[in-house]
Each structure stands twice: as C-alpha cells, then as structure tokens.
Coordinates of C-alpha atoms and ligand atoms in Angstrom, one line a residue:
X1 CA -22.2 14.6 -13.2
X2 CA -18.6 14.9 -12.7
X3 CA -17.4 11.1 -11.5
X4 CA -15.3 11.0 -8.0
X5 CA -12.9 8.0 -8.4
X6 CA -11.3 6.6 -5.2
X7 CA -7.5 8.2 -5.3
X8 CA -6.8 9.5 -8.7
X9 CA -3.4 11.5 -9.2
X10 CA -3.0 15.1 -8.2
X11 CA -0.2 16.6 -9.6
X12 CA -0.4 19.9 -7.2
X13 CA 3.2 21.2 -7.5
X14 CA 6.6 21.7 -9.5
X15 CA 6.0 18.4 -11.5
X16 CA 5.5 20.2 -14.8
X17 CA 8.7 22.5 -14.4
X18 CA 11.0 19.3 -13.1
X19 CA 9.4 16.9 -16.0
X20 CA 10.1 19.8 -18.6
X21 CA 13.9 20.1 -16.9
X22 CA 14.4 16.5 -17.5
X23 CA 12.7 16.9 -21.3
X24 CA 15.1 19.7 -22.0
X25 CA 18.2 17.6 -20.5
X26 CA 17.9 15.1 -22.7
X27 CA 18.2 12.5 -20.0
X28 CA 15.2 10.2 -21.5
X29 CA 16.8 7.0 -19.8
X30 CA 16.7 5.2 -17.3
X31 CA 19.4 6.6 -15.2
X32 CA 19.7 10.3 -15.1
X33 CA 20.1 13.4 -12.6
X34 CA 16.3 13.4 -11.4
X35 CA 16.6 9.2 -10.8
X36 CA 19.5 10.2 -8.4
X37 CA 17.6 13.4 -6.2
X38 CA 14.9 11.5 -6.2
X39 CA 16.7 8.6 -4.3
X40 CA 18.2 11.1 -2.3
X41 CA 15.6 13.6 -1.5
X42 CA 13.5 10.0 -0.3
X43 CA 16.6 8.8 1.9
X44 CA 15.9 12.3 3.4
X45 CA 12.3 12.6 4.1
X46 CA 12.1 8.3 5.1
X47 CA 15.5 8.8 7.2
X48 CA 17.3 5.7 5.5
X49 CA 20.7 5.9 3.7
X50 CA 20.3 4.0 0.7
X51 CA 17.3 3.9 -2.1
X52 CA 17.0 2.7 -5.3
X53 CA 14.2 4.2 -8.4
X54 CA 12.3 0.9 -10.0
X55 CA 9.9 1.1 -12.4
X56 CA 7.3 -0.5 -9.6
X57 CA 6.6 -1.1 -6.2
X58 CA 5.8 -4.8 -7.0
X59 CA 9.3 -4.6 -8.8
X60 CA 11.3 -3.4 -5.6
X61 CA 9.5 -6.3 -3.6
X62 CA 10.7 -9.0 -6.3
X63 CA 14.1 -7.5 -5.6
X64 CA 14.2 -7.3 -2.2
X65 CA 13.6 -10.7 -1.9
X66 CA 15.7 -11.6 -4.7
X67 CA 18.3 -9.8 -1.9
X68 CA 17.6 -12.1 0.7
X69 CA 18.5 -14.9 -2.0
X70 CA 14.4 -16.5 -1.5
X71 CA 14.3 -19.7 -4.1
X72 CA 12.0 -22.2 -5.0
X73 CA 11.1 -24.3 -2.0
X74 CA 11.1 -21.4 0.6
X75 CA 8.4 -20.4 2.6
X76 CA 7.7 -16.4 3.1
X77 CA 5.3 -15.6 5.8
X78 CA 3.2 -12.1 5.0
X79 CA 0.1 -10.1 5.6
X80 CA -3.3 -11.5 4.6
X81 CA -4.7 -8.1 3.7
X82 CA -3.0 -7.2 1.2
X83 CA -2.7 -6.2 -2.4
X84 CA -2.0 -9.3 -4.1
X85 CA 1.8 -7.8 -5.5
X86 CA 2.9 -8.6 -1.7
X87 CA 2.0 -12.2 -2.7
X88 CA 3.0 -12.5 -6.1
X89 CA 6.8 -11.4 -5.2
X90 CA 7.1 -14.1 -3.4
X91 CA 5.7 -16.5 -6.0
X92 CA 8.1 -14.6 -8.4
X93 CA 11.1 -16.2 -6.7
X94 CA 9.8 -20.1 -6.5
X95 CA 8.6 -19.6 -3.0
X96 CA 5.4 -19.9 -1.0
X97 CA 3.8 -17.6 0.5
X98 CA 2.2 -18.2 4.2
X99 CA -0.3 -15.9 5.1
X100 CA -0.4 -14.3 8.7
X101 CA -4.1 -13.2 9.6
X102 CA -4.4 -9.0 10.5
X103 CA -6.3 -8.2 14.4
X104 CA -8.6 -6.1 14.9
X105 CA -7.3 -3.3 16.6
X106 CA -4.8 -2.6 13.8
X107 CA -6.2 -4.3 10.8
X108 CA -2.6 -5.2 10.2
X109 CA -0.7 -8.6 10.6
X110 CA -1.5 -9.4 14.2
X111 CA 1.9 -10.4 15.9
X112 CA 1.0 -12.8 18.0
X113 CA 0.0 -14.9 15.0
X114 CA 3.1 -14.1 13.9
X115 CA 5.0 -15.3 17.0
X116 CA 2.6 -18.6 16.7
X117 CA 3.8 -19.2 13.2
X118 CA 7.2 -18.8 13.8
X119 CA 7.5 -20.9 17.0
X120 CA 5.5 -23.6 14.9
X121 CA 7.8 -22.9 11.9
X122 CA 10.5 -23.8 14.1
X123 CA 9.3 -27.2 15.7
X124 CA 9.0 -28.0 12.6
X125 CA 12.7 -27.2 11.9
X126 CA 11.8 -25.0 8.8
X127 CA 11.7 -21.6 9.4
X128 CA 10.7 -19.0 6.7
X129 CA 13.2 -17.2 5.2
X130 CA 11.7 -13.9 5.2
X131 CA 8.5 -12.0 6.4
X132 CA 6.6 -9.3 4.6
X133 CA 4.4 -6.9 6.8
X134 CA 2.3 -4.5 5.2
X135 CA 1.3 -1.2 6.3
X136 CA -2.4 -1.0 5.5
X137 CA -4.2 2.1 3.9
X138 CA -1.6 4.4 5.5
X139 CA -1.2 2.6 8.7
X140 CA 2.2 1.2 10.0
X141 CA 1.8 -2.3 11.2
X142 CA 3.1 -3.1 15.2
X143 CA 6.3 -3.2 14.4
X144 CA 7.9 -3.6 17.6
X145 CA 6.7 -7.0 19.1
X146 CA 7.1 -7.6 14.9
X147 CA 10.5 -7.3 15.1
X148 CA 10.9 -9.3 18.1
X149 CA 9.6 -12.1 17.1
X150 CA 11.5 -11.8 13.6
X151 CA 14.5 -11.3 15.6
X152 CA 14.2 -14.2 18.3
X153 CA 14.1 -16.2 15.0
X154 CA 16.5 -14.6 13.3
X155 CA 14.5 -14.6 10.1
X156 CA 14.8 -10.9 8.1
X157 CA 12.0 -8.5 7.7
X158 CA 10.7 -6.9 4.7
X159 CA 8.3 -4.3 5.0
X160 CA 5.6 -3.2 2.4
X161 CA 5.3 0.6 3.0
X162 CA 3.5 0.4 -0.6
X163 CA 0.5 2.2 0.9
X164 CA 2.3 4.3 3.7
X165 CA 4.8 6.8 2.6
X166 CA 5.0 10.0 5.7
X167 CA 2.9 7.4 8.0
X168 CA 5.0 7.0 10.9
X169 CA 5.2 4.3 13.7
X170 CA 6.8 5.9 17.1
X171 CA 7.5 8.9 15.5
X172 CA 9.7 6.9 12.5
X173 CA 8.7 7.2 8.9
X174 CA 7.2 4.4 7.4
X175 CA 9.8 2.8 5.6
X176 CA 12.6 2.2 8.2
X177 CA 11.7 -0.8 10.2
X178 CA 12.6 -4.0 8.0
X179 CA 16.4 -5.3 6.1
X180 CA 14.4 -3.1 3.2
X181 CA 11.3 -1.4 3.1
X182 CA 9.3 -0.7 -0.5
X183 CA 7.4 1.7 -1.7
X184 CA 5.0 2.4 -4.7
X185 CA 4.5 5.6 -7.0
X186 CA 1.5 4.3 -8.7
X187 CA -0.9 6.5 -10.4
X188 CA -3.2 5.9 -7.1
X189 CA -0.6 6.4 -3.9
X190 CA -0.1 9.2 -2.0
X191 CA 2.6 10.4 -4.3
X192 CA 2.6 9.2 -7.5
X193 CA 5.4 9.1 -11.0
X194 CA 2.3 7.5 -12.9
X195 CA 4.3 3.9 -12.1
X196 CA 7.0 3.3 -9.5
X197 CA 8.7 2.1 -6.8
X198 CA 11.7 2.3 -4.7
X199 CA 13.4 0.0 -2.2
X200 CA 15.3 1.3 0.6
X201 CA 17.5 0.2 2.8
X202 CA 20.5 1.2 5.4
X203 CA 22.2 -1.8 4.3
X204 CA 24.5 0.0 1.6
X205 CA 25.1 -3.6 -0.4
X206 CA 21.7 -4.1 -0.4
X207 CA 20.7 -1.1 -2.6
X208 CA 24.2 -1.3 -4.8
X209 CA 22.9 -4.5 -5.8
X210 CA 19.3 -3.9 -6.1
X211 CA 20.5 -1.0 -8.8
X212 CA 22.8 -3.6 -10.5
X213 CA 20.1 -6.2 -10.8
X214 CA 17.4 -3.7 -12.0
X215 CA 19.4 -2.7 -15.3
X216 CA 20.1 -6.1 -16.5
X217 CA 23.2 -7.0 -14.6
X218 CA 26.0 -6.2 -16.9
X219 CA 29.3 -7.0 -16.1
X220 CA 31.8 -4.3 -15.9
X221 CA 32.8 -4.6 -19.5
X222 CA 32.7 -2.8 -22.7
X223 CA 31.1 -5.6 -24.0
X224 CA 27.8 -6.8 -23.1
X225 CA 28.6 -9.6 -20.1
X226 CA 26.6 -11.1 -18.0
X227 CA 26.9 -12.9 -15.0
X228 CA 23.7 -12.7 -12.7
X229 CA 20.1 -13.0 -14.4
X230 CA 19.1 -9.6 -14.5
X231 CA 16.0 -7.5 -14.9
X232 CA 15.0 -4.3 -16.4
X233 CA 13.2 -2.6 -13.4
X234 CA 14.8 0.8 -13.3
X235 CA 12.2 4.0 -13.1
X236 CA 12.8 6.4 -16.3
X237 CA 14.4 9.7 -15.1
X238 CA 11.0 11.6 -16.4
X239 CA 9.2 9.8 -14.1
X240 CA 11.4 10.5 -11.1
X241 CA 11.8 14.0 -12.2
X242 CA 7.5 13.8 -11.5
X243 CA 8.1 11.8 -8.5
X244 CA 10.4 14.6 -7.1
X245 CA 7.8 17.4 -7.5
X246 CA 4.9 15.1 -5.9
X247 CA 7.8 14.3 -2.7
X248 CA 7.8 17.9 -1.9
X249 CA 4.4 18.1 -1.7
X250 CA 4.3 14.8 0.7
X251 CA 3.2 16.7 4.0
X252 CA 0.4 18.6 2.4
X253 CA -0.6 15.8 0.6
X254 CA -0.4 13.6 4.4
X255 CA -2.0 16.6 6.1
X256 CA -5.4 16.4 3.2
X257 CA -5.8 13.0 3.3
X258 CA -5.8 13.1 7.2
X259 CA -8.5 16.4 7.0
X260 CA -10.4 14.1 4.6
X261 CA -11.1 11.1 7.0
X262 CA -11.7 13.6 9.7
X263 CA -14.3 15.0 7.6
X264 CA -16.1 11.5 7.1
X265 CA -15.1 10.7 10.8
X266 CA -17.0 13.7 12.1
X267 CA -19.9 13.4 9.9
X268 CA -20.7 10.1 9.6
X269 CA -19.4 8.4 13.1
X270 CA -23.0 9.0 14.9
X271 CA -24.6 6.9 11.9
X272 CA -25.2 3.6 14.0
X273 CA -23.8 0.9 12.0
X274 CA -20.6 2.4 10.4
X275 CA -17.0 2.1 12.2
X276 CA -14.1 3.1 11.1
X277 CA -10.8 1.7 10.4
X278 CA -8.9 2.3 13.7
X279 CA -5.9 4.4 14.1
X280 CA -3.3 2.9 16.2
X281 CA -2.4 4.5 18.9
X282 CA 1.8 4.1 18.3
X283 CA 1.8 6.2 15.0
X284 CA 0.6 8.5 12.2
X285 CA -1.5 7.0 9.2
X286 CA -1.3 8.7 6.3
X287 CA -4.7 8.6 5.6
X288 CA -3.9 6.7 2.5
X289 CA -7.9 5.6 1.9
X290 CA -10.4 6.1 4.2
X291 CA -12.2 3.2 5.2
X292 CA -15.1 2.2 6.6
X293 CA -16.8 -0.8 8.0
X294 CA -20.7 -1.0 7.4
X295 CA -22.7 -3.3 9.9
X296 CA -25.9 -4.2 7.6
X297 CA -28.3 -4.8 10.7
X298 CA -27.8 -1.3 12.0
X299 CA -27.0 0.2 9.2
X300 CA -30.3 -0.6 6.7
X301 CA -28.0 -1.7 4.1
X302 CA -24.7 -4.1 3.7
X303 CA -21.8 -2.8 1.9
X304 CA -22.6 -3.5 -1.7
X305 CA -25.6 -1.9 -1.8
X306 CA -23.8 1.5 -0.3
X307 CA -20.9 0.7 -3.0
X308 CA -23.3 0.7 -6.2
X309 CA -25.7 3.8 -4.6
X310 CA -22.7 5.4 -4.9
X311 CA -21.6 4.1 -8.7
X312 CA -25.5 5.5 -9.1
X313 CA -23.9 9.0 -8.4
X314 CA -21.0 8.4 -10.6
X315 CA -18.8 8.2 -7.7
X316 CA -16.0 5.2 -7.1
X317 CA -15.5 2.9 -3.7
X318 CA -14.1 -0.2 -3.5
X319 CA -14.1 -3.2 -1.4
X320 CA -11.3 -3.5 0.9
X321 CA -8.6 -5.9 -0.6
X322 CA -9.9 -9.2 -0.8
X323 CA -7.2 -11.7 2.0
X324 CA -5.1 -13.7 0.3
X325 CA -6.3 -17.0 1.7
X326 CA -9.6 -16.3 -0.2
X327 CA -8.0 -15.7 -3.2
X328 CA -8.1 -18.4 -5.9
X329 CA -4.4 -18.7 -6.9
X330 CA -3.3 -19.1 -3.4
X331 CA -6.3 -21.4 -2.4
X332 CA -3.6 -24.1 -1.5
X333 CA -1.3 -22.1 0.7
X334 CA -1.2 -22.1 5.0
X335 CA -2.8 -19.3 6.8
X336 CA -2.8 -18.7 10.3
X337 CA -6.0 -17.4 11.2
X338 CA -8.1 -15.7 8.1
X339 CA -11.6 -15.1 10.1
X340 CA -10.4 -11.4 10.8
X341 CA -9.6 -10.1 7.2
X342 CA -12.0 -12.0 5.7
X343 CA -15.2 -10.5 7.9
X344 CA -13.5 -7.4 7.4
X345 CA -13.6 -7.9 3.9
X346 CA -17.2 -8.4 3.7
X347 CA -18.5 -5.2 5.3
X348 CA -15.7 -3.0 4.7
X349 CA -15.6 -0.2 1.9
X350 CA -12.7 2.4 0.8
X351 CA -14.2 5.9 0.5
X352 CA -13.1 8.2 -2.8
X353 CA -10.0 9.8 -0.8
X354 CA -7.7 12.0 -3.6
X355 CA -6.4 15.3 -2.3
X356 CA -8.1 17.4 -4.6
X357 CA -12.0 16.4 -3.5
X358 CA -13.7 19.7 -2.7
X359 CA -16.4 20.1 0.0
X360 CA -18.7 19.9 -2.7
X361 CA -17.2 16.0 -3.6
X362 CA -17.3 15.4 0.4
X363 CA -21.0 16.2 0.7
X364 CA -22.2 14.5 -2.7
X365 CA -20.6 11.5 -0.6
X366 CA -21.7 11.3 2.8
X367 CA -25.1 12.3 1.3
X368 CA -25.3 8.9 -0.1
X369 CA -24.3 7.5 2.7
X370 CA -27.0 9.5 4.8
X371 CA -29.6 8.4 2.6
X372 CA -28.8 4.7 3.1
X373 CA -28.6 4.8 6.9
X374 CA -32.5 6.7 6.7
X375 CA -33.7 3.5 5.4
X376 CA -34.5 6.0 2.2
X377 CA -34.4 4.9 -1.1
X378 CA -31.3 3.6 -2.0
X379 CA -30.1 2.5 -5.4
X380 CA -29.2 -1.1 -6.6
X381 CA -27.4 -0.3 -9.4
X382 CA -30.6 -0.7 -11.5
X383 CA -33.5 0.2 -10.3
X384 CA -34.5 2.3 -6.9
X385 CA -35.3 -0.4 -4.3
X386 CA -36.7 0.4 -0.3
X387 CA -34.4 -1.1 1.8
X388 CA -36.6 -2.5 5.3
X389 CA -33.0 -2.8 7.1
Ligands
LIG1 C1 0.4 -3.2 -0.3 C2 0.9 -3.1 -1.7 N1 2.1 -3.7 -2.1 C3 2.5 -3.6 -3.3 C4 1.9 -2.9 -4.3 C5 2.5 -2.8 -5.6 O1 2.9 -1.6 -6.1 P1 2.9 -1.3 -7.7 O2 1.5 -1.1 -8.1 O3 3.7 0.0 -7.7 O4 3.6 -2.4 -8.3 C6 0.8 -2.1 -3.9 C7 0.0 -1.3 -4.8 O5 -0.1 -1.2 -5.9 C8 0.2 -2.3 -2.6 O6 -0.9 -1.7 -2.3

C-alpha cells in the first residue's frame, strides 16, 4: 500500500531545467545568479524590497535577531505554538524566550496576551527586546492590534512566516508585517529547495548585513580578515535555482492546498466531534496543513487512536506542534497563558496535505476517519480494538 506522508515535496515545474542551468553554469557555490533571482523574484511575489537566500529558515531567524543586536540577558516574547526553531533562535543569541499563549479564534498568539505582557514587561521596567509571531499552518497571525501593541512599546517585530508563504493578512502577503519576516524552504513547506530560508526585509541595512554575516563576515580585504563573528548560512545557488522553479508554481501550489482542506472541510465537517482549525476572517491561509481538532466524547475516539488507525493504513498525521511551555528545555521559562495551545495540542491532528494527493489518497483518508466516527473497528496500532465511544 503506497504510504501518504503529511507534506512531502512536489517538485511540479521548471526545477529540473533551472537546477540543470545552474549545473551547466558552473556556479556550485554559495553565491551565484539563481541565489540572486531567487531573492528577487521573492521581493516580488511577498512585495518587500530586500531578501537574503540562507541555508534555513531557523538560520534567517538566528540572524534576524542577531539584527536587532538580542544578547545574553534579553528577554524575547514569541508564540507558544510553534515549531521549536522560533524558540531555539532566541536561545541561540543568550536570550530567553517568553512565551505568549495563541486564542481560539486564530490559534495564533492572542494579542491581548500580548498587550498584557508588554504593559507587565514595562512595570517592571524591562521590556523585551523583540517579539516573534508566528503564522500558524498557513495562517497570518492578527497582525494589526500586534503591531500596536509592539509599537506603543516601541519594541521591534519579527515575524515567522516559516509556514505561510502566499498567505495573506488584509490582502498583504505573508511576510511583510514585522522589522524582518522569515521564511523556510524545507523539504516539507509549501515551496521547498530541500533546505532553506530567507529573511526579508524593507530595511535595506538589514538584509546587506544579514548577507555579510551569513558568509563568514570577511572584511573587505584580499586577505582573509575578520571583524564580526560570522556564520556560514548562505543557501547554495543549486538550491535556489530549485527554489525558483517551486516560486513559480506558488499560486497553484496555494490554490491545492486550499482545494485539499475544502475537500476534508466538506466531507468530514458533519462528523460530530471533529472542528477544524478556523480561518480568520482578515486573510488567506495557505492551507499549509490541514488541521483538525477531534473531541473524543463525540467523536468515539481521541486523537491518537485516529493518528495510529491511520499509521495502520500506511498513511502519516501528526500531532499539532507540542507549546513551548510544555516542552522540557524550556520548562523554566514565563508564559502568559498556555491552557489554549496546550488543549489544542491534545486533540488536535495535522492531516497528510502535499499537493500531489490524488482523490484516491483523499478517500483512503477520510475513510479512516469515517470508520472511527461509526464507532467501527478502529486500529490501535496492534491489534483491532471496538471502540464503545
Ligand atoms: C514556525 C517555524 N519556524 C521556523 C522553522 C524552521 O525552518 P527550517 O526548518 O527551514 O530551519 C519552521 C519549520 O521548519 C517552522 O515551522
């Protein structure tokens, strides 16, 4: 039985022709002509003026906050639900991170808890000296009353777009709305150059430094001089030569994964006891991942036992991302909030979501998925058990 895994590559258009370009070129480094469209073509479809190719998106969110000079002592406040790379940047540079819970209606950091932490922040007479927001699964977080409350404390905004390249919030891409906004090309985003990442940014200095920094900040010398610690983050012009064939294929890509969730929305939104994650009124997900929340009472089964009867069928979902505040290397840092993410950890699932599923891969899932809501036979992983709901 062919396996369905949760958001595997798909490498759907001129990728082979551009990588091959690239080969032929000779440019096997990493700086090159594909490194520099790339960066260009991504200014373009985000509407920013300045990006810079790293090797990861975890990379560009060390550097980004190497930009806004965070050092050992400081506090960063960011999402809860996250990946853990949001979190580990900021440990990266010294600092702490401070977690900011997500609300419900969003699933992303919830700005009032923001404004909370910040006015408490300030009482306290040390304010943060950055904040992190993520875009969950596709979804841009509330950036307006975000940046208000940034702003009224004058404390810089970074924003995670990891997940959310051609989301859009108000009509603006994803991308746009902090200092510098990051995204991620691994093999399992929306567009993919096996690994990467990019920062961008308006702020011109910004970006000419992030590019210095990334390729061991060497002096202009002959000789090999160095003032600044650098770090060898740059993204290989092979890769971006990839990256640039996946980028024109962004809206059909956005337009799949949206027909996907649609799909599951349609089919599976009478089951009682599943709810999906909501889309915010103010924008566009991309679709990223669908997810779902399963409620065990009214469903017949809790969301583990849904996640291995669909390992049964060879198929891959996931847990959403464990918070941070649960998370055992961060067990000592503040949160505001937590309850939300973490119940929405418990029950909620990520759906296989790559743009090449066929209606055949659709069906094999929601099948499983109908089978557990019957009170049917359901798999444990093991052995075939009856579940009495
Ligand atoms: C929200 C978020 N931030 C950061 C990253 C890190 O990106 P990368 O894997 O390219 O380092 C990811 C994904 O991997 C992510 O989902």
């Amino acid at each position: 039985m062919k396996r369905i895994y949760l958001s595997p590559p798909h490498l759907d258009g001129r990728e082979r022709e551009l990588l091959l370009q690239a080969y032929e070129s000779n440019w096997i480094t990493t700086l090159g002509p594909h490194v520099d469209a790339f960066e260009q073509e991504m200014c373009q479809k985000v509407g920013v003026r300045h990006a810079a190719a790293l090797a990861s998106g975890t990379a560009a969110l060390h550097l980004a906050l190497v930009m806004l000079g965070i050092k050992g002592g400081d506090e960063v406040l960011c999402s809860n639900l996250t990946f853990a790379a949001t979190a580990n940047a900021i440990a990266y540079c010294g600092a702490t991170p401070v977690f900011i819970d997500s609300n419900r209606t969003t699933w992303n950091m919830d700005p009032e808890l923001l404004a909370k932490e910040l006015k408490s922040c300030a009482k306290k007479g040390k304010l943060p000296k950055a904040v992190i927001a993520v875009d969950l699964y596709g979804q841009c977080a509330d950036y307006d009353p975000i940046i208000e409350a940034c702003q009224r404390y004058e404390v810089p905004l970074i924003e995670d777009a990891a997940e959310a390249l051609g989301a859009t919030y108000h009509g603006t891409y994803a991308g746009k709305f902090g200092r510098m906004g990051i995204f991620s090309f691994n093999g399992n985003k929306i567009i993919t150059t096996s690994g990467g990442g990019m920062v961008v940014s308006d702020g011109e200095e910004y970006i000419k430094k992030v590019r210095f920094l990334s390729t061991q900040a060497r002096d202009s010398a002959p000789h090999y001089q160095h003032s600044h610690i650098g770090y060898n983050y740059r993204l290989s012009n092979l890769l971006a030569a990839i990256g640039r064939g996946q980028l024109e294929r962004l809206d059909a890509k956005v337009a799949r994964k949206r027909a996907i969730k649609d799909f599951y929305r349609n089919v599976l939104q009478d089951l009682p006891g599943i709810e999906f994650m909501p889309e915010a009124p103010y924008g566009q997900s991309n679709c990223w991942l669908t997810v779902i929340l399963i409620h065990p009472q009214g469903f017949g089964a809790d969301r583990e036992q849904v996640r291995l009867a669909l390992e049964v069928e060879n198929i891959e979902s996931r847990p959403i991302w464990k918070p941070m505040h649960m998370q055992p290397v961060f067990k000592d840092c503040r949160v505001r909030g937590g309850e939300v993410s973490a119940d929405l950890f418990e029950r909620g699932l990520c759906l296989p979501s790559g743009t090449q599923m066929t209606g055949e891969d659709l069906e094999r899932v929601v099948n499983v998925l109908r089978r557990g809501n019957k009170k049917e036979l359901i798999s444990d992983g093991d052995q075939w058990i009856i579940l009495d709901g």
